[in-house]
XYZ file of C-alpha atoms in Angstrom:
787
model
C 100.840 103.184 91.464
C 100.536 99.484 90.783
C 98.651 98.348 87.706
C 95.851 95.815 88.044
C 97.570 93.317 85.669
C 101.069 92.799 86.935
C 102.174 90.336 85.590
C 99.242 89.967 83.166
C 99.186 86.213 82.491
C 99.949 85.187 86.077
C 97.148 87.264 87.539
C 94.481 85.570 85.437
C 95.963 82.137 86.131
C 96.027 82.734 89.891
C 92.421 83.859 89.943
C 91.286 80.674 88.153
C 93.605 78.040 89.582
C 94.634 79.179 93.028
C 95.059 76.049 95.173
C 92.598 75.726 98.029
C 90.134 78.120 96.540
C 86.588 77.665 97.818
C 83.998 76.276 95.381
C 82.332 79.651 94.934
C 85.676 81.152 94.102
C 86.348 78.534 91.444
C 83.104 79.443 89.746
C 83.985 83.095 89.682
C 83.647 84.625 86.223
C 87.039 84.613 84.582
C 89.045 87.827 84.870
C 90.063 88.271 81.259
C 92.640 90.977 80.769
C 92.356 93.243 77.797
C 95.761 93.681 76.224
C 94.939 96.886 74.423
C 95.698 99.987 76.541
C 92.785 102.418 76.459
C 93.742 106.093 76.502
C 91.127 107.782 78.690
C 90.017 111.344 77.995
C 91.547 112.572 81.217
C 94.864 111.268 79.877
C 94.403 112.473 76.306
C 93.772 116.031 77.482
C 97.077 116.207 79.306
C 99.772 118.342 77.759
C 102.388 118.329 80.484
C 104.566 115.477 81.604
C 103.673 116.178 85.221
C 100.037 115.326 84.478
C 100.601 111.912 82.900
C 99.826 109.037 85.251
C 99.969 105.308 84.555
C 96.426 103.957 84.825
C 95.258 100.419 85.575
C 94.494 98.461 82.418
C 90.927 97.349 81.702
C 89.894 93.751 82.254
C 86.778 91.665 81.746
C 85.160 90.705 85.060
C 82.105 88.537 84.430
C 79.526 90.828 82.767
C 81.545 93.931 83.529
C 84.387 95.701 81.923
C 86.437 96.634 84.949
C 89.326 98.783 86.060
C 90.710 97.749 89.436
C 93.254 99.798 91.320
C 96.594 98.420 92.506
C 96.606 95.678 95.116
C 92.829 95.310 94.984
C 93.234 93.466 91.670
C 95.111 90.687 93.483
C 92.503 90.321 96.214
C 90.573 87.318 94.845
C 87.602 87.491 97.285
C 87.228 91.197 96.502
C 87.259 90.505 92.779
C 84.564 87.869 93.289
C 82.535 90.378 95.351
C 82.848 92.994 92.626
C 81.615 90.511 90.024
C 78.438 90.020 92.092
C 78.019 93.749 92.775
C 74.608 94.488 91.283
C 73.174 91.032 91.940
C 73.699 91.009 95.689
C 76.645 92.973 97.038
C 74.666 96.229 97.265
C 71.525 94.844 98.904
C 72.746 95.519 102.443
C 74.341 98.860 101.686
C 73.484 102.046 103.564
C 72.069 104.765 101.336
C 74.191 107.919 101.411
C 72.653 109.841 98.522
C 69.703 109.294 96.227
C 68.920 111.113 93.008
C 69.767 110.532 89.395
C 72.722 108.630 90.805
C 72.769 106.518 93.949
C 75.578 106.326 96.517
C 75.738 103.445 98.982
C 78.045 102.660 101.871
C 78.861 98.924 101.844
C 80.816 96.854 104.363
C 82.992 94.088 102.983
C 85.273 92.180 105.310
C 87.635 94.760 106.845
C 86.836 97.402 104.247
C 84.064 99.951 103.967
C 83.357 101.016 100.404
C 81.384 103.858 98.890
C 79.699 102.699 95.687
C 78.316 105.280 93.304
C 75.909 103.717 90.815
C 75.199 105.994 87.880
C 71.695 106.143 86.454
C 70.630 105.396 82.906
C 71.047 108.168 80.387
C 69.770 109.042 76.896
C 71.037 107.225 73.841
C 73.018 110.197 72.581
C 75.037 110.402 75.788
C 75.609 106.657 75.668
C 76.929 107.005 72.129
C 79.354 109.731 73.234
C 80.406 107.850 76.377
C 81.068 104.718 74.369
C 84.008 106.569 72.870
C 85.164 108.704 75.786
C 84.307 106.380 78.688
C 81.379 106.277 81.082
C 81.048 108.643 84.032
C 82.260 105.887 86.338
C 85.281 105.260 84.156
C 86.169 108.938 83.913
C 85.721 109.387 87.673
C 88.012 106.437 88.331
C 90.735 107.749 86.047
C 90.543 111.220 87.598
C 90.735 109.769 91.114
C 93.825 107.764 90.144
C 95.428 110.994 88.907
C 94.640 112.912 92.108
C 95.846 110.127 94.363
C 99.093 109.903 92.415
C 99.670 113.629 92.951
C 98.786 113.646 96.644
C 95.542 115.563 96.188
C 92.650 114.569 98.431
C 89.956 112.312 97.029
C 88.403 109.068 98.319
C 90.864 106.284 97.401
C 89.727 104.700 94.100
C 89.163 100.930 94.210
C 87.497 100.040 90.931
C 85.038 101.030 88.277
C 82.643 98.650 86.531
C 80.582 99.215 83.440
C 78.288 96.927 81.467
C 77.324 97.648 77.912
C 74.723 96.175 75.616
C 75.999 97.179 72.244
C 76.360 100.932 72.480
C 73.887 101.302 75.339
C 75.269 101.635 78.859
C 73.279 99.279 81.077
C 74.981 100.010 84.372
C 78.145 101.602 85.713
C 79.633 101.815 89.193
C 82.515 103.725 90.740
C 83.866 102.211 93.955
C 86.102 104.007 96.462
C 87.101 103.509 100.045
C 84.551 105.184 102.265
C 85.964 108.281 103.989
C 84.014 108.824 107.234
C 83.250 112.052 109.105
C 83.350 114.217 106.003
C 80.816 116.878 105.157
C 80.278 119.048 102.149
C 81.890 122.462 101.980
C 78.353 123.693 101.395
C 77.083 122.165 104.643
C 79.952 123.642 106.630
C 79.224 127.088 105.203
C 75.527 126.806 105.987
C 76.316 125.754 109.544
C 78.645 128.708 110.060
C 76.264 131.180 108.469
C 73.286 130.029 110.522
C 74.691 128.688 113.783
C 78.271 129.920 114.233
C 78.595 133.326 112.543
C 82.228 133.636 113.562
C 84.504 135.284 111.015
C 87.701 133.667 112.262
C 86.197 130.204 111.830
C 84.968 131.070 108.371
C 88.363 132.417 107.331
C 89.977 129.188 108.526
C 87.554 127.102 106.452
C 88.021 129.273 103.353
C 91.798 129.174 103.703
C 91.801 125.374 103.988
C 89.629 124.893 100.912
C 91.401 127.553 98.841
C 94.808 125.986 99.471
C 93.438 122.542 98.592
C 92.070 123.836 95.288
C 95.422 125.466 94.561
C 97.080 122.049 95.045
C 94.425 120.462 92.847
C 95.179 122.840 90.005
C 98.894 122.607 90.677
C 98.712 118.908 89.846
C 97.588 119.759 86.318
C 93.923 119.022 86.952
C 90.708 120.894 86.202
C 87.692 119.592 88.071
C 85.047 120.876 85.684
C 82.225 120.937 88.276
C 83.835 122.410 91.375
C 80.678 123.375 93.227
C 80.607 123.639 97.011
C 78.764 120.311 97.146
C 81.672 118.516 95.437
C 84.253 119.533 98.037
C 84.369 117.477 101.225
C 86.108 118.561 104.427
C 86.612 117.151 107.894
C 86.289 119.404 110.931
C 88.732 118.595 113.705
C 88.331 121.448 116.132
C 86.334 124.592 116.860
C 88.158 126.556 114.150
C 90.048 124.000 112.070
C 89.327 121.838 109.039
C 91.483 119.403 107.084
C 91.323 116.356 104.800
C 89.838 118.247 101.884
C 88.609 115.767 99.267
C 87.202 116.330 95.801
C 84.378 114.182 94.447
C 82.176 113.980 91.336
C 85.189 113.864 89.047
C 83.561 112.718 85.815
C 83.918 116.136 84.157
C 87.598 116.466 85.034
C 90.340 117.341 82.561
C 94.063 117.611 82.894
C 96.049 120.411 81.373
C 98.826 122.936 81.888
C 99.040 124.095 85.507
C 99.566 127.677 84.338
C 96.211 127.830 82.548
C 94.469 130.747 84.243
C 91.410 130.173 82.095
C 90.884 126.637 83.422
C 91.482 127.751 86.971
C 88.975 130.567 86.545
C 86.409 128.118 85.176
C 86.668 125.985 88.321
C 86.633 128.893 90.771
C 83.580 130.352 89.041
C 81.552 127.416 90.396
C 82.383 128.255 94.029
C 79.336 129.839 95.644
C 80.173 132.616 98.113
C 78.916 136.146 98.762
C 80.875 138.583 96.620
C 83.274 139.951 99.235
C 83.950 136.525 100.700
C 84.642 135.353 97.148
C 87.192 138.156 96.759
C 88.930 136.937 99.906
C 88.732 133.307 98.785
C 90.423 134.110 95.464
C 93.152 136.048 97.276
C 93.714 133.031 99.526
C 93.879 130.780 96.473
C 96.736 132.806 94.968
C 98.537 133.162 98.305
C 101.436 135.600 98.198
C 100.872 136.351 94.505
C 98.568 139.212 93.499
C 95.513 137.990 91.622
C 96.231 138.228 87.850
C 93.949 140.524 85.901
C 93.381 137.837 83.263
C 92.112 135.474 85.939
C 89.651 138.061 87.219
C 88.282 138.590 83.722
C 87.882 134.895 82.964
C 86.359 134.178 86.370
C 83.821 136.951 85.912
C 82.993 135.700 82.418
C 82.457 132.103 83.500
C 80.488 133.115 86.597
C 78.072 135.080 84.465
C 77.848 132.189 82.036
C 77.079 129.760 84.848
C 74.492 132.167 86.299
C 72.747 132.211 82.903
C 72.960 128.415 82.796
C 71.317 128.237 86.229
C 68.567 130.702 85.361
C 67.626 128.824 82.200
C 67.592 125.428 83.907
C 63.772 125.331 84.353
C 63.401 125.742 80.581
C 65.972 123.075 79.801
C 64.709 120.570 82.396
C 61.095 121.584 83.125
C 59.963 118.320 84.722
C 62.993 118.096 86.984
C 62.630 121.738 88.013
C 58.923 121.232 88.740
C 59.694 118.347 91.045
C 62.327 120.360 92.884
C 59.926 123.269 93.425
C 57.489 120.939 95.149
C 60.099 120.092 97.780
C 60.180 122.512 100.705
C 63.835 123.492 101.284
C 65.284 122.651 104.680
C 66.768 125.820 106.235
C 69.405 123.685 107.942
C 70.948 122.743 104.593
C 70.255 125.848 102.501
C 72.115 129.131 102.406
C 70.416 132.051 104.131
C 69.514 134.976 101.865
C 72.392 137.390 101.318
C 70.498 140.088 103.220
C 70.345 137.849 106.285
C 74.054 136.963 106.366
C 75.735 138.358 109.451
C 79.278 137.572 110.604
C 81.154 138.663 113.702
C 84.912 139.142 113.844
C 86.194 139.118 117.423
C 89.695 140.078 116.283
C 88.625 143.503 115.031
C 85.494 143.645 117.251
C 83.099 144.366 114.428
C 80.578 142.824 112.094
C 82.023 141.860 108.724
C 80.514 142.780 105.387
C 79.947 139.831 103.071
C 78.897 141.744 99.958
C 80.714 144.181 97.732
C 79.284 147.569 96.876
C 77.531 146.567 93.658
C 75.662 143.682 95.279
C 74.761 145.769 98.331
C 73.286 148.483 96.120
C 71.311 145.898 94.163
C 69.751 144.482 97.341
C 69.269 147.803 99.113
C 65.559 148.742 99.268
C 64.826 151.676 96.973
C 61.982 152.795 99.214
C 64.489 153.425 101.992
C 66.453 155.773 99.736
C 63.265 157.635 98.891
C 62.419 158.040 102.587
C 65.890 159.403 103.316
C 65.683 161.828 100.402
C 62.259 163.042 101.533
C 63.494 163.589 105.087
C 66.489 165.579 103.940
C 64.347 167.677 101.596
C 62.002 168.730 104.395
C 64.675 169.296 107.035
C 67.604 170.804 105.142
C 66.602 174.472 105.396
C 65.941 174.639 109.166
C 69.014 172.516 109.888
C 71.162 174.768 107.709
C 69.955 177.815 109.601
C 70.735 176.170 112.946
C 74.120 175.007 111.668
C 75.172 178.552 110.793
C 74.361 179.616 114.331
C 76.169 176.683 115.976
C 79.294 176.853 113.865
C 79.661 180.583 114.562
C 79.441 179.863 118.281
C 82.234 177.267 118.186
C 84.714 177.829 121.063
C 82.826 180.954 122.072
C 81.674 179.860 125.534
C 83.493 178.325 128.506
C 83.184 174.542 128.714
C 83.478 172.537 131.916
C 85.754 169.600 131.037
C 84.551 167.354 133.879
C 83.274 163.973 132.690
C 83.653 164.855 129.013
C 86.202 162.244 127.910
C 85.080 158.649 128.361
C 86.451 155.206 127.568
C 84.890 151.964 126.336
C 85.852 148.689 128.001
C 85.246 145.113 126.893
C 84.529 142.761 129.819
C 85.476 139.151 129.021
C 86.033 136.340 131.538
C 89.482 135.531 130.180
C 90.792 139.106 130.306
C 88.632 141.192 132.644
C 90.963 140.944 135.643
C 93.808 142.385 133.571
C 91.674 145.049 131.929
C 90.294 146.085 135.289
C 93.828 146.644 136.612
C 94.686 148.825 133.611
C 91.460 150.748 134.103
C 92.543 151.595 137.639
C 95.831 152.928 136.276
C 93.979 155.082 133.771
C 92.076 156.971 136.431
C 88.387 157.836 136.872
C 86.402 158.629 133.740
C 82.958 157.808 132.310
C 82.795 154.290 130.875
C 80.855 152.693 128.054
C 80.118 148.945 127.961
C 78.552 147.212 124.973
C 75.989 144.439 125.115
C 75.927 142.293 121.974
C 72.728 140.524 121.026
C 74.589 137.721 119.211
C 76.540 136.654 122.315
C 73.629 135.070 124.157
C 72.225 135.112 127.718
C 75.339 133.714 129.403
C 77.549 136.566 128.169
C 74.791 139.100 128.804
C 74.625 137.988 132.410
C 78.413 138.181 132.802
C 78.513 141.704 131.368
C 75.647 142.779 133.624
C 77.670 141.709 136.659
C 80.719 143.634 135.448
C 78.648 146.803 134.955
C 77.318 146.440 138.485
C 80.889 145.969 139.706
C 81.996 149.170 137.976
C 79.040 151.052 139.405
C 79.984 149.949 142.924
C 83.530 151.139 142.246
C 82.212 154.644 141.570
C 82.354 154.753 137.788
C 79.670 156.424 135.732
C 78.684 153.666 133.303
C 76.689 153.853 130.087
C 75.783 150.951 127.845
C 75.160 150.346 124.150
C 72.699 147.723 122.913
C 74.244 146.289 119.742
C 72.067 144.407 117.272
C 72.736 141.639 114.772
C 70.552 140.399 111.934
C 68.708 137.991 114.211
C 67.554 140.953 116.279
C 65.411 141.872 113.280
C 64.469 138.332 112.248
C 63.592 137.315 115.808
C 62.107 140.385 117.531
C 60.995 138.333 120.533
C 64.595 137.427 121.352
C 65.682 141.050 120.963
C 62.891 142.148 123.324
C 64.022 139.547 125.859
C 67.584 140.820 125.511
C 66.475 144.398 126.211
C 64.331 143.302 129.146
C 67.142 141.272 130.718
C 69.731 144.050 130.462
C 67.578 147.045 131.363
C 65.691 145.090 133.992
C 69.008 144.519 135.763
C 70.743 147.827 135.043
C 67.946 150.357 134.596
C 68.781 152.120 137.863
C 72.537 151.741 137.501
C 73.569 153.114 134.116
C 73.640 156.740 133.002
C 73.009 156.403 129.237
C 71.617 153.626 127.036
C 72.397 153.728 123.334
C 69.730 152.164 121.129
C 71.395 150.274 118.292
C 74.761 150.615 116.665
C 75.939 151.772 113.213
C 72.402 151.459 111.896
C 73.332 152.807 108.456
C 75.712 149.895 107.755
C 73.968 146.784 106.463
C 76.791 144.607 107.802
C 75.450 145.417 111.280
C 72.132 143.792 110.389
C 69.804 146.639 109.403
C 68.620 147.375 105.869
C 65.806 149.869 106.445
C 64.619 152.621 108.747
C 61.586 150.517 109.613
C 63.868 147.792 110.940
C 65.512 150.317 113.249
C 62.110 151.478 114.454
C 61.321 147.826 115.202
C 64.451 147.623 117.370
C 63.338 150.707 119.287
C 59.950 149.267 120.294
C 61.105 147.262 123.370
C 62.708 150.404 124.806
C 59.392 152.232 124.912
C 58.177 150.329 127.970
C 61.478 150.910 129.787
C 61.872 154.613 128.991
C 61.162 156.584 132.132
C 60.091 153.530 134.143
C 63.415 153.100 135.936
C 64.186 156.756 136.585
C 67.910 156.204 136.144
C 69.102 156.006 132.573
C 68.532 158.231 129.576
C 68.278 157.078 125.955
C 70.512 158.160 123.127
C 70.503 157.302 119.447
C 70.221 156.656 116.556
C 73.937 155.754 116.546
C 74.700 156.325 112.883
C 78.342 155.905 111.870
C 80.539 158.284 109.836
C 79.640 161.537 108.143
C 76.297 160.342 106.754
C 73.967 162.789 108.423
C 71.187 162.260 105.908
C 70.575 158.922 107.644
C 70.551 160.643 111.048
C 67.811 163.002 109.894
C 65.724 160.174 108.421
C 66.133 157.937 111.475
C 65.103 160.708 113.886
C 62.020 161.393 111.793
C 61.187 157.678 111.650
C 61.181 157.215 115.454
C 59.279 160.445 116.101
C 56.244 159.600 118.173
C 57.701 156.216 119.089
C 60.758 157.051 121.171
C 62.394 160.188 122.494
C 66.180 160.438 122.733
C 67.768 162.546 125.449
C 70.855 162.959 123.256
C 71.901 162.325 119.695
C 74.610 159.672 119.688
C 76.922 159.352 116.730
C 79.952 157.271 115.759
C 82.037 160.051 114.235
C 85.270 159.015 112.562
C 87.611 161.231 110.582
C 87.077 158.669 107.786
C 90.448 158.194 106.072
C 91.331 161.889 106.292
C 94.222 161.555 108.760
C 94.296 164.460 111.185
C 91.046 165.604 112.834
C 91.512 169.083 111.319
C 91.392 167.709 107.765
C 88.242 168.285 105.763
C 85.693 165.851 104.420
C 83.254 167.343 101.929
C 84.392 170.732 103.202
C 83.793 169.956 106.893
C 86.415 169.639 109.610
C 85.727 167.641 112.769
C 84.503 170.776 114.557
C 82.149 171.622 111.695
C 80.832 168.047 111.612
C 80.084 168.336 115.316
C 78.320 171.657 114.768
C 76.139 170.108 112.051
C 75.272 167.097 114.223
C 74.383 169.433 117.079
C 72.157 171.423 114.710
C 70.332 168.215 113.741
C 69.817 167.356 117.403
C 68.528 170.897 118.005
C 66.088 170.571 115.092
C 64.714 167.079 115.728
C 61.504 166.857 117.788
C 62.446 163.286 118.759
C 65.764 164.309 120.291
C 67.075 166.800 122.830
C 69.805 169.220 121.844
C 72.759 167.143 123.049
C 75.472 165.365 121.073
C 77.447 162.379 122.352
C 80.148 160.801 120.208
C 79.918 157.160 121.232
C 82.761 155.757 119.118
C 85.949 157.045 117.526
C 89.522 155.853 117.027
C 92.200 155.393 114.393
C 93.311 151.999 113.040
C 96.933 151.143 113.797
C 99.621 150.215 111.301
C 100.976 146.703 111.330
C 98.116 145.092 113.234
C 96.836 143.013 110.311
C 93.426 141.422 110.631
C 93.023 142.858 114.141
C 92.656 146.301 112.590
C 89.160 147.369 111.529
C 90.530 148.153 108.061
C 92.689 145.004 107.804
C 90.010 142.529 108.808
C 89.031 139.912 107.882
C 91.937 139.098 105.541
C 95.088 140.886 104.462
C 95.875 140.534 100.795
C 99.511 140.603 99.663
C 101.026 143.793 98.317
C 100.704 147.420 99.377
C 97.418 148.837 100.592
C 96.018 151.854 98.817
C 94.352 154.708 100.706
C 95.188 153.009 103.990
C 93.921 155.140 106.921
C 96.132 153.325 109.454
C 98.467 155.468 111.562
C 101.502 154.949 113.745
C 101.145 154.664 117.517
C 102.684 158.126 117.948
C 100.256 159.744 115.489
C 97.385 157.865 117.130
C 98.186 159.497 120.476
C 98.471 162.960 118.945
C 95.286 162.675 116.894
C 93.351 161.370 119.879
C 94.215 164.301 122.145
C 93.587 166.832 119.378
C 90.227 165.219 118.549
C 89.120 165.234 122.186
C 90.207 168.833 122.736
C 88.585 170.170 119.562
C 85.309 168.250 119.889
C 84.767 169.071 123.564
C 86.120 172.626 123.640
C 84.022 173.573 120.617
C 80.995 173.401 122.890
C 79.073 171.090 120.532
C 79.813 167.733 122.168
C 78.716 166.712 125.633
C 80.935 163.621 125.786
C 83.288 161.518 123.657
C 83.653 157.785 124.312
C 86.916 156.423 122.934
C 86.760 152.953 121.377
C 88.468 151.292 123.185
C 90.817 150.677 126.126
C 92.403 147.360 125.070
C 92.578 146.095 121.477
C 95.513 145.031 119.340
C 94.266 146.808 116.231
C 92.983 150.098 117.638
C 93.147 150.268 121.444
C 95.155 152.325 123.911
C 96.605 149.038 125.153
C 97.976 146.262 122.979
C 96.386 143.122 124.417
C 98.480 140.825 122.204
C 101.967 141.978 123.154
C 104.766 139.419 123.191
C 105.318 140.069 126.904
C 101.722 140.591 127.930
C 99.567 143.681 127.728
C 101.480 146.799 126.684
C 100.504 150.421 127.115
C 100.747 152.381 123.893
C 101.668 156.073 123.822
C 97.968 156.915 123.601
C 97.367 155.365 127.030
C 99.847 157.683 128.726
C 98.578 160.650 126.714
C 94.949 159.968 127.647
C 95.807 159.374 131.304
C 97.662 162.688 131.535
C 94.858 164.487 129.665
C 92.328 163.190 132.194
C 94.459 164.173 135.180
C 95.209 167.609 133.815
C 91.832 168.549 132.356
C 89.395 166.919 134.782
C 87.509 169.717 136.576
C 89.277 172.255 134.368
C 87.378 174.768 132.251
C 88.058 175.595 128.645
C 88.086 179.374 128.383
C 88.804 180.297 124.791
C 91.081 179.733 121.810
C 94.078 182.037 121.533
C 95.123 184.161 118.638
C 97.996 182.277 117.043
C 99.935 182.483 113.801
C 98.521 180.589 110.847
C 99.252 176.896 111.219
C 99.295 176.953 115.024
C 96.455 176.053 117.396
C 96.260 177.265 120.993
C 93.447 176.374 123.416
C 93.347 178.004 126.847
C 92.197 176.035 129.923
C 91.911 177.032 133.591
C 92.476 174.457 136.321
C 90.561 174.480 139.656
C 93.618 175.940 141.415
C 93.601 178.902 139.000
C 96.532 177.761 136.876
C 96.107 178.505 133.205
C 97.306 176.033 130.585
C 97.569 176.374 126.831
C 97.370 173.238 124.703
C 99.322 174.054 121.569
C 100.258 172.184 118.386
C 100.913 172.854 114.717
C 98.872 171.728 111.743
C 99.468 170.887 108.955
C 103.249 171.315 109.300
C 105.739 172.037 112.126
C 106.544 175.641 112.954
C 108.170 177.875 115.550
C 105.845 179.616 117.962
C 106.669 182.770 119.940
C 104.235 182.894 122.886
C 103.182 186.506 123.525
C 102.727 185.744 127.204
C 104.883 184.654 130.159
C 104.623 181.050 131.366
C 106.276 178.759 133.887
C 107.093 175.621 131.900
C 106.270 173.184 129.120
C 105.426 169.493 129.146
C 104.719 167.162 126.281
C 101.511 165.252 125.616
C 102.579 162.510 128.064
C 103.257 164.966 130.916
C 107.058 164.890 130.627
C 108.592 168.316 131.247
C 110.705 169.875 128.564
C 114.078 171.467 129.186
C 114.056 175.082 130.328
C 113.826 177.580 127.480
C 115.804 180.782 127.316
C 113.771 183.930 127.389
C 112.674 185.004 123.941
C 113.403 181.635 122.302
C 110.573 180.226 120.140
C 108.817 176.985 120.954
C 108.954 174.331 118.224
C 105.433 173.085 117.523
C 104.605 169.797 115.779
C 101.486 167.702 115.389
C 102.005 166.349 118.900
C 100.291 168.680 121.394
C 102.230 170.288 124.209
C 100.969 171.872 127.423
C 102.282 175.327 128.279
C 101.922 175.590 132.060
C 101.449 178.624 134.295
C 100.385 180.958 131.512
C 99.946 184.626 132.454
C 97.817 186.313 129.854
C 97.480 190.095 129.498
C 94.013 191.508 129.387
C 94.443 192.537 125.736
C 94.564 188.926 124.526
C 91.535 188.279 122.332
C 89.760 185.150 121.303
C 89.316 184.081 117.706
C 86.473 182.005 116.282
């Protein structure tokens, strides 16, 4: 970068004696160059050669001691304008910020400048700044450093300071004005409140994290890297660039490898705890986050939190004035409990808080209500559970309409999804209505449900809440009225709420769920078509099911208990969780439904799937950001295992006699669907699609008769088709084995319906985790069922 005095003598001479200078220019205060090079603190702190930057030399400009950057020092009218700065140049400026310091936007010829005028400060600070440089001077030096290293900051023009002895009278830092920038804080607030889209937020965080990494890579520590001191420019629906750092007067240079300095800066970034975890991972990129960094960042964050808490005691008058100002919701962060983000890639709400923070915010009274409900209901439910689990697989089960699928109508993809749905064959369908999507999407989805009804499908719907459904009950009631008013005579089932025991879905208490149920009261029974199901708890957390059913008792009556029942990181559906297999979980849920006065004795599983390996942020366990390195306890499965687990889950849950219907989530999704909707050559059917299609064709209108006696490690379920043909679904768990069927049969096909080669009489059948169908089974009368 050019220095302001180059060459030194000639510059001063030109400013005083330039031929043809106007009279006012000739009376300009002389620009006297100071020969002594001043080593600024931001330079003294540097320890690496990469951090050292040649700075403009100081000069005397009228009443000011000035530092002028590069070519601006040779612009004589500009120098004259700077000399008159406080006396007249700022009078017509536009106020950008007002507080202890004032920021003005000033037009001068073909330039637009931002001028930050620092306020007066106590004598002690003046005494310190007399040695280390004023805030304006330090900001200027830091900006020169960043510009030299290609790091974003408004281009430094000059800094001016005027001293009276050791008292700083005035100081100004002048930069080129960078338009269309907003604070990182403002962008976050806008996304949180108006555009709760996870993909947009991840893009913003990635942009800022990479910019901070470049900042630190230049050998620079900001010292006050709050969200308000990072400026960004939005240039599209989901893109930001031109990250710039401001308020540089606390900056220091130092070794780029200093994890402690990096941690100090990052500790000033304000984000909810889980978003902060992601932000730090983005900052380090492909490198795992060092343990030392985590420790220092945690230390400095706690220190800064203490500093913030004690601020009213350190600055009581300032804090009192701030309390009198009513905060504007448009520029303040929403409370952590009200943060709600949607990730379209994985089709789920995203948690913003880690476990410790969630537990701290979780209402203790809700835990007490759940504990009280469980205490009063555990004995009768246990008695009913014993009865239901003993009756597993003991009665014939009509398989008609038991296996359903969830679809996702969207204008950009519905035509394609509809074609794949036709290929799948007839089955009950579930369609979700999302409160956060707004009336236009609600109306589109209503039309698609009506279209499916006309096509002969049995359609059920789920009403999915967000946090605004609780904060704005009138809008939620309007949502319910619009959907049920249009579809009340069309749909079969209506699910009230979704995953109500997960705070990321917007609900923190049982009372909030009861509030969501209120608009359904006026619709229940008035249309004569649909039936209600709920409370739609997710995973094996039945204590919340019991408490929710007790809470809505007297308010709403469910015709079935709906539950989102995942295997929860246990792999195969036969694996145990807390001693319960999938069948035993279903028996316990059915017992709860049998016990609850607010619910009929039916169980519908309204969501289940497995996440798929290699699908990144589109997987429910990979979203919203994939950190580098191996994942631990990853529940993701291969496409082949997904198909096998799906058929086994459906067969076990339905044939057990505990489940009236299972809705698979969902038909098309890159991270978990039967169809990959992001294939390189268009939509691609996964093995699970063919397996599900064959299962529907084979089992529809069939009847499950009983399980067969099989060797340990083998499972055999007997079904009878309408034409009288008997079929055994067989597979091995937990390990492959050879199976000698004690009965004659006609043939074997795999889970996709492909026939196997003919087997010689007496040869065993190899069984694996992938189910097979043994066709044309002829069972002797002595075959017995096992429980």
